[in-house]
Amino acid sequence: MTVQPIRLFGDPVLRTPADPVVDFDAELRRLVADLTDTMREQNGAGLAAPQLGVSLRVFAFDVDDVLGHLVNPVLEFPDEEEQDGPEGCLSIPGLYFDTKRRQNVIAKGFSAFGDPVQIVGTGLMSRCVQHETDHLDGVLFLDRLDAAGRKEAMKAIRQADWYDAAAPPTVKLSPHISDPFGLGR
Ligand SMILES: [Zn+2]
């Protein structure tokens, strides 16, 4: 079983820009398997590595019966066409808000074996690729809403049963490290 817990809104890893993948090794392929299994168990359209607490530029997708993954993605937009429709996120469970995205995208990157991959996406696939690549930059779909939409979304998040404002995620430091920040004091 390689289904992993998904980090929820409020976890700082979701706001941290992820590092490019350098080693296309067995560990990367295990990460892709974890992303794929966790995404499918949650019936998600996509899942990015930071959502599993791993700050690397990798995501998995499952859109229109096309299952795959992309490493170190770079997006290009072939035209100016936009789409507007409901979007959600496994890190913000149960909440959907209309979000503007580009209708068409060309995503270039690599497979977990280091082979070059290109995804030409339209509609939902394009939306998914943009959403997941945003995750790798520490960006959430809430950031793409206008001010009124973002206010409405934040209100809904604060009222969500999974959101616990009294226990915001904290970075736990080992009590055995007397100088955790290396400040020499
Ligand atoms: Zn998401």
PDB file of C-alpha atoms and ligand atoms in Angstrom:
ATOM      1  CA  MET A   1       0.000   0.000   0.000  1.00  0.00           C
ATOM      2  CA  THR A   2       1.554   3.249  -1.046  1.00  0.00           C
ATOM      3  CA  VAL A   3      -1.386   5.554  -0.326  1.00  0.00           C
ATOM      4  CA  GLN A   4      -0.011   8.447   1.720  1.00  0.00           C
ATOM      5  CA  PRO A   5      -1.671  11.121   3.877  1.00  0.00           C
ATOM      6  CA  ILE A   6      -2.427  14.344   1.971  1.00  0.00           C
ATOM      7  CA  ARG A   7      -1.230  17.652   3.420  1.00  0.00           C
ATOM      8  CA  LEU A   8      -4.104  20.090   3.936  1.00  0.00           C
ATOM      9  CA  PHE A   9      -4.454  23.845   3.470  1.00  0.00           C
ATOM     10  CA  GLY A  10      -2.395  25.570   6.165  1.00  0.00           C
ATOM     11  CA  ASP A  11       0.581  23.207   5.879  1.00  0.00           C
ATOM     12  CA  PRO A  12       3.626  25.338   4.985  1.00  0.00           C
ATOM     13  CA  VAL A  13       4.886  22.745   2.472  1.00  0.00           C
ATOM     14  CA  LEU A  14       1.996  23.784   0.193  1.00  0.00           C
ATOM     15  CA  ARG A  15       3.415  27.328   0.119  1.00  0.00           C
ATOM     16  CA  THR A  16       7.022  26.285  -0.511  1.00  0.00           C
ATOM     17  CA  PRO A  17       8.370  26.381  -4.097  1.00  0.00           C
ATOM     18  CA  ALA A  18       9.519  22.840  -4.899  1.00  0.00           C
ATOM     19  CA  ASP A  19      13.014  21.885  -6.062  1.00  0.00           C
ATOM     20  CA  PRO A  20      13.740  20.517  -9.546  1.00  0.00           C
ATOM     21  CA  VAL A  21      14.290  16.763  -9.722  1.00  0.00           C
ATOM     22  CA  VAL A  22      17.954  15.951 -10.328  1.00  0.00           C
ATOM     23  CA  ASP A  23      18.093  12.183  -9.751  1.00  0.00           C
ATOM     24  CA  PHE A  24      15.825  10.041 -11.928  1.00  0.00           C
ATOM     25  CA  ASP A  25      16.207   7.065  -9.619  1.00  0.00           C
ATOM     26  CA  ALA A  26      14.167   4.374  -7.883  1.00  0.00           C
ATOM     27  CA  GLU A  27      13.204   6.824  -5.140  1.00  0.00           C
ATOM     28  CA  LEU A  28      11.616   9.131  -7.737  1.00  0.00           C
ATOM     29  CA  ARG A  29       9.698   6.236  -9.241  1.00  0.00           C
ATOM     30  CA  ARG A  30       8.471   5.287  -5.762  1.00  0.00           C
ATOM     31  CA  LEU A  31       7.276   8.882  -5.295  1.00  0.00           C
ATOM     32  CA  VAL A  32       5.399   8.745  -8.613  1.00  0.00           C
ATOM     33  CA  ALA A  33       3.782   5.452  -7.520  1.00  0.00           C
ATOM     34  CA  ASP A  34       2.746   7.016  -4.196  1.00  0.00           C
ATOM     35  CA  LEU A  35       1.315  10.071  -5.973  1.00  0.00           C
ATOM     36  CA  THR A  36      -0.583   7.884  -8.438  1.00  0.00           C
ATOM     37  CA  ASP A  37      -2.002   5.499  -5.808  1.00  0.00           C
ATOM     38  CA  THR A  38      -3.017   8.308  -3.439  1.00  0.00           C
ATOM     39  CA  MET A  39      -4.625  10.335  -6.256  1.00  0.00           C
ATOM     40  CA  ARG A  40      -6.633   7.353  -7.478  1.00  0.00           C
ATOM     41  CA  GLU A  41      -7.757   6.367  -3.975  1.00  0.00           C
ATOM     42  CA  GLN A  42      -9.084   9.915  -3.520  1.00  0.00           C
ATOM     43  CA  ASN A  43     -10.609  10.022  -7.048  1.00  0.00           C
ATOM     44  CA  GLY A  44      -8.510  13.096  -7.797  1.00  0.00           C
ATOM     45  CA  ALA A  45      -7.666  14.454 -11.249  1.00  0.00           C
ATOM     46  CA  GLY A  46      -4.136  15.291 -10.134  1.00  0.00           C
ATOM     47  CA  LEU A  47      -1.747  15.286  -7.201  1.00  0.00           C
ATOM     48  CA  ALA A  48       1.538  17.148  -6.772  1.00  0.00           C
ATOM     49  CA  ALA A  49       4.489  15.979  -4.650  1.00  0.00           C
ATOM     50  CA  PRO A  50       4.228  18.870  -2.124  1.00  0.00           C
ATOM     51  CA  GLN A  51       0.747  17.564  -1.257  1.00  0.00           C
ATOM     52  CA  LEU A  52       2.503  14.472   0.122  1.00  0.00           C
ATOM     53  CA  GLY A  53       5.037  16.667   1.913  1.00  0.00           C
ATOM     54  CA  VAL A  54       7.754  16.135  -0.713  1.00  0.00           C
ATOM     55  CA  SER A  55       9.124  19.399  -2.107  1.00  0.00           C
ATOM     56  CA  LEU A  56      10.036  18.170  -5.596  1.00  0.00           C
ATOM     57  CA  ARG A  57       8.743  19.203  -9.023  1.00  0.00           C
ATOM     58  CA  VAL A  58       6.619  16.126  -9.834  1.00  0.00           C
ATOM     59  CA  PHE A  59       2.904  15.565 -10.288  1.00  0.00           C
ATOM     60  CA  ALA A  60       0.568  12.756 -11.305  1.00  0.00           C
ATOM     61  CA  PHE A  61      -2.666  13.154 -13.285  1.00  0.00           C
ATOM     62  CA  ASP A  62      -5.720  11.085 -14.188  1.00  0.00           C
ATOM     63  CA  VAL A  63      -7.907  13.012 -16.631  1.00  0.00           C
ATOM     64  CA  ASP A  64     -10.295  11.660 -19.296  1.00  0.00           C
ATOM     65  CA  ASP A  65      -8.885   8.132 -18.760  1.00  0.00           C
ATOM     66  CA  VAL A  66      -5.335   9.346 -19.352  1.00  0.00           C
ATOM     67  CA  LEU A  67      -3.143   8.387 -16.399  1.00  0.00           C
ATOM     68  CA  GLY A  68       0.354   9.791 -16.200  1.00  0.00           C
ATOM     69  CA  HIS A  69       2.934  11.910 -14.443  1.00  0.00           C
ATOM     70  CA  LEU A  70       5.298  14.733 -15.285  1.00  0.00           C
ATOM     71  CA  VAL A  71       8.669  15.699 -13.792  1.00  0.00           C
ATOM     72  CA  ASN A  72      10.133  19.240 -13.960  1.00  0.00           C
ATOM     73  CA  PRO A  73       7.222  20.594 -16.046  1.00  0.00           C
ATOM     74  CA  VAL A  74       7.497  23.766 -18.105  1.00  0.00           C
ATOM     75  CA  LEU A  75       4.260  25.181 -19.509  1.00  0.00           C
ATOM     76  CA  GLU A  76       3.666  26.980 -22.789  1.00  0.00           C
ATOM     77  CA  PHE A  77       0.382  28.486 -23.919  1.00  0.00           C
ATOM     78  CA  PRO A  78      -0.239  28.243 -27.672  1.00  0.00           C
ATOM     79  CA  ASP A  79      -3.032  30.864 -27.657  1.00  0.00           C
ATOM     80  CA  GLU A  80      -4.941  33.325 -25.474  1.00  0.00           C
ATOM     81  CA  GLU A  81      -8.140  31.269 -25.084  1.00  0.00           C
ATOM     82  CA  GLU A  82      -9.499  30.981 -21.520  1.00  0.00           C
ATOM     83  CA  GLN A  83     -11.899  28.687 -19.673  1.00  0.00           C
ATOM     84  CA  ASP A  84     -13.888  29.295 -16.493  1.00  0.00           C
ATOM     85  CA  GLY A  85     -15.331  26.491 -14.390  1.00  0.00           C
ATOM     86  CA  PRO A  86     -15.350  24.714 -11.045  1.00  0.00           C
ATOM     87  CA  GLU A  87     -11.988  23.696  -9.638  1.00  0.00           C
ATOM     88  CA  GLY A  88     -11.090  21.827  -6.447  1.00  0.00           C
ATOM     89  CA  CYS A  89      -8.013  20.507  -4.659  1.00  0.00           C
ATOM     90  CA  LEU A  90      -7.367  17.408  -2.550  1.00  0.00           C
ATOM     91  CA  SER A  91      -5.590  19.713  -0.051  1.00  0.00           C
ATOM     92  CA  ILE A  92      -8.780  21.798   0.261  1.00  0.00           C
ATOM     93  CA  PRO A  93     -11.258  18.889   0.359  1.00  0.00           C
ATOM     94  CA  GLY A  94     -14.923  19.285  -0.520  1.00  0.00           C
ATOM     95  CA  LEU A  95     -14.719  22.876  -1.770  1.00  0.00           C
ATOM     96  CA  TYR A  96     -15.037  23.939  -5.416  1.00  0.00           C
ATOM     97  CA  PHE A  97     -14.834  27.428  -6.885  1.00  0.00           C
ATOM     98  CA  ASP A  98     -15.037  28.715 -10.436  1.00  0.00           C
ATOM     99  CA  THR A  99     -11.478  29.425 -11.534  1.00  0.00           C
ATOM    100  CA  LYS A 100     -10.240  30.980 -14.754  1.00  0.00           C
ATOM    101  CA  ARG A 101      -7.551  29.010 -16.600  1.00  0.00           C
ATOM    102  CA  ARG A 102      -6.050  28.881 -20.048  1.00  0.00           C
ATOM    103  CA  GLN A 103      -7.972  26.545 -22.343  1.00  0.00           C
ATOM    104  CA  ASN A 104      -4.899  25.076 -24.065  1.00  0.00           C
ATOM    105  CA  VAL A 105      -1.480  24.170 -22.773  1.00  0.00           C
ATOM    106  CA  ILE A 106       1.678  22.430 -23.916  1.00  0.00           C
ATOM    107  CA  ALA A 107       3.525  20.936 -20.956  1.00  0.00           C
ATOM    108  CA  LYS A 108       7.091  19.779 -21.451  1.00  0.00           C
ATOM    109  CA  GLY A 109       8.997  17.727 -18.933  1.00  0.00           C
ATOM    110  CA  PHE A 110      10.299  14.258 -18.203  1.00  0.00           C
ATOM    111  CA  SER A 111       9.118  10.813 -17.181  1.00  0.00           C
ATOM    112  CA  ALA A 112      10.399   9.254 -13.961  1.00  0.00           C
ATOM    113  CA  PHE A 113      13.014   7.501 -16.133  1.00  0.00           C
ATOM    114  CA  GLY A 114      14.317  10.820 -17.468  1.00  0.00           C
ATOM    115  CA  ASP A 115      12.771  10.521 -20.929  1.00  0.00           C
ATOM    116  CA  PRO A 116      11.447  13.773 -22.436  1.00  0.00           C
ATOM    117  CA  VAL A 117       7.636  13.988 -22.373  1.00  0.00           C
ATOM    118  CA  GLN A 118       5.234  16.480 -23.923  1.00  0.00           C
ATOM    119  CA  ILE A 119       1.554  16.782 -22.983  1.00  0.00           C
ATOM    120  CA  VAL A 120      -0.738  18.756 -25.280  1.00  0.00           C
ATOM    121  CA  GLY A 121      -3.750  19.462 -23.100  1.00  0.00           C
ATOM    122  CA  THR A 122      -7.109  21.135 -23.645  1.00  0.00           C
ATOM    123  CA  GLY A 123     -10.073  21.752 -21.328  1.00  0.00           C
ATOM    124  CA  LEU A 124      -9.914  19.656 -18.155  1.00  0.00           C
ATOM    125  CA  MET A 125      -6.438  18.288 -18.900  1.00  0.00           C
ATOM    126  CA  SER A 126      -5.164  21.817 -19.413  1.00  0.00           C
ATOM    127  CA  ARG A 127      -6.812  22.951 -16.165  1.00  0.00           C
ATOM    128  CA  CYS A 128      -5.266  20.011 -14.276  1.00  0.00           C
ATOM    129  CA  VAL A 129      -1.753  20.601 -15.643  1.00  0.00           C
ATOM    130  CA  GLN A 130      -1.926  24.302 -14.700  1.00  0.00           C
ATOM    131  CA  HIS A 131      -3.298  23.510 -11.203  1.00  0.00           C
ATOM    132  CA  GLU A 132      -0.610  20.910 -10.475  1.00  0.00           C
ATOM    133  CA  THR A 133       2.241  23.042 -11.844  1.00  0.00           C
ATOM    134  CA  ASP A 134       1.007  25.881  -9.612  1.00  0.00           C
ATOM    135  CA  HIS A 135       1.438  23.511  -6.623  1.00  0.00           C
ATOM    136  CA  LEU A 136       5.136  23.177  -7.529  1.00  0.00           C
ATOM    137  CA  ASP A 137       5.458  26.975  -7.220  1.00  0.00           C
ATOM    138  CA  GLY A 138       3.679  27.095  -3.853  1.00  0.00           C
ATOM    139  CA  VAL A 139       0.550  28.504  -5.528  1.00  0.00           C
ATOM    140  CA  LEU A 140      -2.986  27.316  -4.702  1.00  0.00           C
ATOM    141  CA  PHE A 141      -6.048  27.738  -6.918  1.00  0.00           C
ATOM    142  CA  LEU A 142      -7.445  30.160  -4.342  1.00  0.00           C
ATOM    143  CA  ASP A 143      -4.724  32.573  -5.473  1.00  0.00           C
ATOM    144  CA  ARG A 144      -6.262  32.555  -8.965  1.00  0.00           C
ATOM    145  CA  LEU A 145      -9.666  33.786  -7.725  1.00  0.00           C
ATOM    146  CA  ASP A 146     -10.645  37.444  -7.695  1.00  0.00           C
ATOM    147  CA  ALA A 147     -10.776  39.241  -4.332  1.00  0.00           C
ATOM    148  CA  ALA A 148     -14.469  38.470  -3.738  1.00  0.00           C
ATOM    149  CA  GLY A 149     -14.028  34.810  -4.681  1.00  0.00           C
ATOM    150  CA  ARG A 150     -11.010  34.446  -2.425  1.00  0.00           C
ATOM    151  CA  LYS A 151     -12.895  35.977   0.502  1.00  0.00           C
ATOM    152  CA  GLU A 152     -15.777  33.545  -0.054  1.00  0.00           C
ATOM    153  CA  ALA A 153     -13.327  30.627  -0.312  1.00  0.00           C
ATOM    154  CA  MET A 154     -11.491  31.552   2.900  1.00  0.00           C
ATOM    155  CA  LYS A 155     -14.797  31.773   4.737  1.00  0.00           C
ATOM    156  CA  ALA A 156     -15.757  28.299   3.480  1.00  0.00           C
ATOM    157  CA  ILE A 157     -12.347  26.910   4.496  1.00  0.00           C
ATOM    158  CA  ARG A 158     -12.649  28.309   8.034  1.00  0.00           C
ATOM    159  CA  GLN A 159     -16.045  26.596   8.306  1.00  0.00           C
ATOM    160  CA  ALA A 160     -14.844  23.269   6.866  1.00  0.00           C
ATOM    161  CA  ASP A 161     -14.825  20.361   9.320  1.00  0.00           C
ATOM    162  CA  TRP A 162     -11.231  19.432   8.399  1.00  0.00           C
ATOM    163  CA  TYR A 163      -9.860  22.919   9.121  1.00  0.00           C
ATOM    164  CA  ASP A 164      -8.560  23.373  12.650  1.00  0.00           C
ATOM    165  CA  ALA A 165      -7.542  26.987  13.270  1.00  0.00           C
ATOM    166  CA  ALA A 166      -6.705  26.148  16.903  1.00  0.00           C
ATOM    167  CA  ALA A 167      -3.998  23.737  15.788  1.00  0.00           C
ATOM    168  CA  PRO A 168      -2.233  25.272  12.805  1.00  0.00           C
ATOM    169  CA  PRO A 169       0.535  23.102  11.415  1.00  0.00           C
ATOM    170  CA  THR A 170       3.853  23.713  13.111  1.00  0.00           C
ATOM    171  CA  VAL A 171       7.395  22.776  12.266  1.00  0.00           C
ATOM    172  CA  LYS A 172       8.474  20.339  14.938  1.00  0.00           C
ATOM    173  CA  LEU A 173      12.080  20.573  16.024  1.00  0.00           C
ATOM    174  CA  SER A 174      13.886  17.780  17.756  1.00  0.00           C
ATOM    175  CA  PRO A 175      14.480  18.546  21.466  1.00  0.00           C
ATOM    176  CA  HIS A 176      17.850  16.835  21.030  1.00  0.00           C
ATOM    177  CA  ILE A 177      19.123  19.543  18.731  1.00  0.00           C
ATOM    178  CA  SER A 178      20.158  22.444  20.953  1.00  0.00           C
ATOM    179  CA  ASP A 179      21.022  24.714  18.040  1.00  0.00           C
ATOM    180  CA  PRO A 180      18.483  23.792  15.355  1.00  0.00           C
ATOM    181  CA  PHE A 181      19.061  26.889  13.225  1.00  0.00           C
ATOM    182  CA  GLY A 182      22.843  26.709  13.325  1.00  0.00           C
ATOM    183  CA  LEU A 183      23.133  30.152  14.824  1.00  0.00           C
ATOM    184  CA  GLY A 184      25.967  29.102  17.135  1.00  0.00           C
ATOM    185  CA  ARG A 185      24.274  30.229  20.356  1.00  0.00           C
TER     186      ARG A 185
HETATM  187 ZN    ZN B   1      -4.442  20.880  -5.694  1.00  0.00          ZN
END
